[in-house]
């Protein structure tokens, strides 16, 4: 997401030059690359040639609807994960009101993930159909599947009023994925707009990133720790420079949280 404005080749080169070992891949990224003529094999070769892998695929976002379009999206996300060997297919419901009972639907996703050898980190957001950590945790516990778990995004934590103590109270096996960014001192009136356009690099804002990372030190099942900064300001900058800044910010955050590489 941090380099969402970059073409695939530029993004891969920038991430590799900055010292990252993996990137996340959105459905839109994949479809744009395919529309530009990239084959799956060429994309895999590009990543391998730069020493990168795909760590997570974003986003299962329509599984709360019992329709054919939602099933096609689901098939595509699992296809992308299989193509690139990604271990995580992230799920959330940012845009829709659910038309089905979410607990059995998330459990169904997890059964499919178990069979595919991937996990389904579930993301809560202050907007959308899963607005709280408690709601997401209920769905994870109800699923009772090996692939079920939480996605902790530091922006969502801050804007839903969660602190490090809330994260520390989670079971060590509850969290599958962490996405790190910072928040502005004053919230925007539209949280969805802020989340998609106005995030800050770690260390530039007011979120307790170090505290949350320290609280996650006991986590036993983490598949991915990523910097995710959706920012119109960064979109307008050179991708290589943004990747370098993101790498420095991520390293400082991990060190401040007591993590060692």
Coordinates of C-alpha atoms in Angstrom, one line a residue:
X1 CA 0.0 0.0 0.0
X2 CA 2.8 2.4 0.8
X3 CA 4.0 2.4 -2.9
X4 CA 0.5 2.0 -4.3
X5 CA 1.0 4.7 -7.0
X6 CA 4.1 2.9 -8.5
X7 CA 4.0 0.5 -11.4
X8 CA 4.9 -3.1 -10.5
X9 CA 8.5 -3.0 -11.8
X10 CA 9.3 0.3 -10.1
X11 CA 7.7 -0.9 -6.9
X12 CA 9.7 -4.1 -6.8
X13 CA 13.0 -2.3 -7.6
X14 CA 12.4 0.4 -4.9
X15 CA 11.5 -2.2 -2.3
X16 CA 14.5 -4.3 -3.0
X17 CA 16.9 -1.3 -3.0
X18 CA 15.5 -0.2 0.4
X19 CA 16.3 -3.6 1.9
X20 CA 12.8 -5.1 2.2
X21 CA 12.5 -8.9 1.8
X22 CA 8.8 -8.9 0.9
X23 CA 6.0 -6.8 -0.4
X24 CA 2.2 -7.0 0.0
X25 CA 0.1 -7.2 -3.1
X26 CA -3.4 -5.7 -3.6
X27 CA -5.9 -7.2 -5.9
X28 CA -5.8 -3.9 -7.8
X29 CA -2.0 -4.2 -8.1
X30 CA -2.3 -7.6 -9.6
X31 CA -5.1 -6.7 -12.1
X32 CA -3.3 -3.6 -13.2
X33 CA -0.1 -5.6 -13.9
X34 CA -2.1 -8.2 -15.8
X35 CA -3.8 -5.4 -17.9
X36 CA -0.3 -4.1 -18.7
X37 CA 0.7 -7.4 -20.2
X38 CA 2.5 -9.1 -17.3
X39 CA 2.0 -12.8 -16.9
X40 CA 2.0 -14.6 -13.6
X41 CA 5.3 -16.2 -14.5
X42 CA 6.9 -12.8 -15.4
X43 CA 5.8 -11.3 -12.1
X44 CA 7.2 -14.2 -10.2
X45 CA 10.5 -13.9 -12.1
X46 CA 10.6 -10.2 -11.4
X47 CA 10.2 -10.7 -7.7
X48 CA 12.7 -13.6 -7.5
X49 CA 15.2 -11.6 -9.5
X50 CA 15.2 -8.9 -6.8
X51 CA 15.1 -11.3 -3.9
X52 CA 11.6 -10.5 -2.9
X53 CA 8.5 -12.5 -2.0
X54 CA 4.8 -11.6 -1.6
X55 CA 4.0 -11.8 2.1
X56 CA 0.3 -10.9 2.0
X57 CA -2.5 -10.4 -0.4
X58 CA -5.1 -7.6 0.2
X59 CA -8.1 -7.7 0.6
X60 CA -10.9 -10.1 1.0
X61 CA -13.4 -7.3 1.3
X62 CA -16.8 -8.6 0.0
X63 CA -17.2 -11.9 1.9
X64 CA -20.2 -10.4 3.9
X65 CA -22.3 -10.6 0.7
X66 CA -23.8 -13.9 -0.5
X67 CA -23.4 -13.1 -4.2
X68 CA -21.4 -14.2 -7.2
X69 CA -19.2 -11.1 -7.3
X70 CA -18.1 -11.8 -3.8
X71 CA -17.2 -15.4 -4.7
X72 CA -15.3 -14.2 -7.8
X73 CA -13.3 -11.8 -5.6
X74 CA -12.6 -14.6 -3.2
X75 CA -11.4 -16.9 -5.9
X76 CA -9.1 -14.2 -7.3
X77 CA -7.5 -13.5 -3.9
X78 CA -6.8 -17.2 -3.3
X79 CA -5.4 -17.5 -6.8
X80 CA -3.0 -14.6 -6.3
X81 CA -1.8 -16.1 -3.0
X82 CA -1.2 -19.4 -4.8
X83 CA 0.6 -17.8 -7.7
X84 CA 3.1 -16.0 -5.4
X85 CA 3.2 -18.4 -2.5
X86 CA 1.9 -15.7 -0.1
X87 CA 1.1 -17.1 3.4
X88 CA -1.5 -14.5 4.3
X89 CA -4.8 -13.5 2.6
X90 CA -6.1 -10.5 4.6
X91 CA -9.8 -10.1 5.3
X92 CA -11.9 -7.1 6.3
X93 CA -15.2 -5.4 5.5
X94 CA -14.5 -1.7 5.0
X95 CA -17.2 -0.8 2.6
X96 CA -20.3 -2.9 3.1
X97 CA -22.9 -3.8 5.6
X98 CA -23.0 -7.6 5.9
X99 CA -25.9 -9.4 4.4
X100 CA -25.0 -12.7 6.1
X101 CA -24.0 -13.9 9.6
X102 CA -20.3 -13.1 9.6
X103 CA -19.2 -15.9 12.0
X104 CA -20.0 -18.8 9.7
X105 CA -18.7 -16.9 6.7
X106 CA -15.4 -16.2 8.3
X107 CA -15.2 -19.8 9.4
X108 CA -15.9 -20.9 5.8
X109 CA -13.0 -18.6 4.6
X110 CA -10.8 -20.2 7.1
X111 CA -11.7 -23.7 6.1
X112 CA -10.7 -22.8 2.5
X113 CA -7.5 -21.2 3.8
X114 CA -6.6 -24.3 5.8
X115 CA -6.9 -26.4 2.7
X116 CA -4.8 -24.0 0.8
X117 CA -2.1 -23.7 3.4
X118 CA -2.6 -20.0 4.1
X119 CA -4.0 -17.9 7.0
X120 CA -6.7 -15.3 7.0
X121 CA -5.8 -12.3 9.3
X122 CA -9.0 -10.5 10.1
X123 CA -8.8 -6.7 10.2
X124 CA -11.0 -4.4 12.3
X125 CA -11.6 -0.8 11.3
X126 CA -13.4 2.1 13.0
X127 CA -15.6 2.2 9.9
X128 CA -17.2 -0.8 8.2
X129 CA -18.8 -4.0 9.4
X130 CA -16.1 -5.0 11.9
X131 CA -15.5 -1.8 13.9
X132 CA -13.7 -3.1 17.0
X133 CA -11.1 -5.5 18.3
X134 CA -13.7 -7.2 20.4
X135 CA -15.9 -7.9 17.3
X136 CA -12.9 -9.3 15.3
X137 CA -11.8 -11.4 18.2
X138 CA -15.2 -12.9 18.6
X139 CA -15.2 -13.9 14.9
X140 CA -11.7 -15.4 15.2
X141 CA -12.6 -17.4 18.3
X142 CA -15.9 -18.5 16.8
X143 CA -14.1 -19.8 13.7
X144 CA -11.8 -22.0 15.8
X145 CA -9.6 -22.8 12.8
X146 CA -5.8 -22.9 12.5
X147 CA -5.9 -20.1 9.8
X148 CA -8.0 -17.8 11.9
X149 CA -6.4 -14.8 13.7
X150 CA -6.2 -11.0 14.0
X151 CA -4.6 -8.4 11.9
X152 CA -3.4 -5.5 14.1
X153 CA -3.1 -2.2 12.2
X154 CA -1.6 0.6 14.4
X155 CA -3.8 3.2 12.7
X156 CA -7.0 1.3 13.5
X157 CA -5.8 0.7 17.0
X158 CA -5.2 4.4 17.7
X159 CA -8.5 5.6 16.1
X160 CA -10.6 3.0 18.0
X161 CA -9.0 4.0 21.3
X162 CA -7.0 0.9 21.9
X163 CA -3.7 1.1 23.8
X164 CA -0.8 -1.2 24.3
X165 CA -2.4 -2.8 27.3
X166 CA -5.4 -3.9 25.2
X167 CA -3.0 -5.7 22.7
X168 CA -1.0 -7.2 25.6
X169 CA -4.2 -8.8 26.9
X170 CA -4.5 -10.9 23.8
X171 CA -3.5 -14.5 23.8
X172 CA 0.0 -15.1 22.3
X173 CA -1.5 -17.1 19.4
X174 CA -4.3 -14.5 18.5
X175 CA -2.4 -12.2 16.1
X176 CA -1.3 -13.3 12.7
X177 CA -0.2 -10.0 11.1
X178 CA 0.8 -6.4 12.0
X179 CA 0.7 -3.3 9.8
X180 CA 2.5 -0.2 11.1
X181 CA 1.9 3.4 10.4
X182 CA 1.3 6.6 12.3
X183 CA -1.7 8.9 12.9
X184 CA -2.2 12.7 12.8
X185 CA -2.8 14.5 16.1
X186 CA -6.3 15.5 15.2
X187 CA -8.7 13.0 13.5
X188 CA -10.2 13.8 10.2
X189 CA -14.0 14.1 10.3
X190 CA -14.2 11.1 7.8
X191 CA -12.1 8.2 9.3
X192 CA -12.4 6.3 6.0
X193 CA -10.8 9.2 4.1
X194 CA -8.1 9.6 6.7
X195 CA -7.2 5.9 6.6
X196 CA -6.9 5.8 2.9
X197 CA -5.3 9.2 2.2
X198 CA -3.7 10.8 5.3
X199 CA -1.6 8.3 7.2
X200 CA 1.9 9.1 8.3
X201 CA 5.1 7.2 8.3
X202 CA 5.9 5.5 11.7
X203 CA 7.4 8.0 14.1
X204 CA 5.8 11.1 12.5
X205 CA 2.6 11.1 14.6
X206 CA 0.9 10.2 17.8
X207 CA 0.2 6.5 17.8
X208 CA 1.9 4.4 20.4
X209 CA 3.7 2.2 17.9
X210 CA 6.5 1.2 20.3
X211 CA 4.1 0.2 23.0
X212 CA 2.0 -1.9 20.6
X213 CA 5.0 -3.6 19.2
X214 CA 6.3 -4.4 22.7
X215 CA 2.9 -5.8 23.6
X216 CA 3.2 -8.1 20.6
X217 CA 6.6 -9.5 21.5
X218 CA 5.0 -12.7 22.9
X219 CA 3.0 -13.3 19.7
X220 CA 3.8 -16.9 18.4
X221 CA 2.1 -17.0 15.0
X222 CA 3.1 -13.8 13.2
X223 CA 3.2 -14.3 9.5
X224 CA 3.8 -10.7 8.5
X225 CA 5.1 -7.4 10.0
X226 CA 4.7 -4.6 7.4
X227 CA 4.8 -0.8 7.1
X228 CA 1.5 0.3 5.5
X229 CA 1.2 4.1 4.9
X230 CA -1.6 5.1 2.6
X231 CA -0.8 8.7 1.9
X232 CA -1.6 11.1 -0.9
X233 CA 1.5 13.0 0.0
X234 CA 3.7 9.9 -0.4
X235 CA 1.9 9.0 -3.6
X236 CA 3.2 12.2 -5.2
X237 CA 6.9 11.4 -4.2
X238 CA 9.5 9.3 -5.9
X239 CA 8.9 5.7 -5.1
X240 CA 12.5 4.9 -4.3
X241 CA 12.7 7.7 -1.8
X242 CA 9.5 6.7 -0.1
X243 CA 10.7 3.1 0.2
X244 CA 13.9 4.2 1.8
X245 CA 12.0 6.4 4.3
X246 CA 9.6 3.6 5.0
X247 CA 12.5 1.2 5.7
X248 CA 14.2 3.6 8.1
X249 CA 10.9 4.3 9.9
X250 CA 10.1 0.6 10.2
X251 CA 13.6 -0.3 11.6
X252 CA 13.3 2.5 14.1
X253 CA 9.8 1.3 15.2
X254 CA 10.9 -2.3 15.5
X255 CA 14.0 -1.3 17.6
X256 CA 11.8 1.0 19.8
X257 CA 9.5 -1.9 20.4
X258 CA 12.2 -4.2 21.4
X259 CA 12.3 -6.3 18.3
X260 CA 15.5 -7.7 16.9
X261 CA 16.0 -8.7 13.3

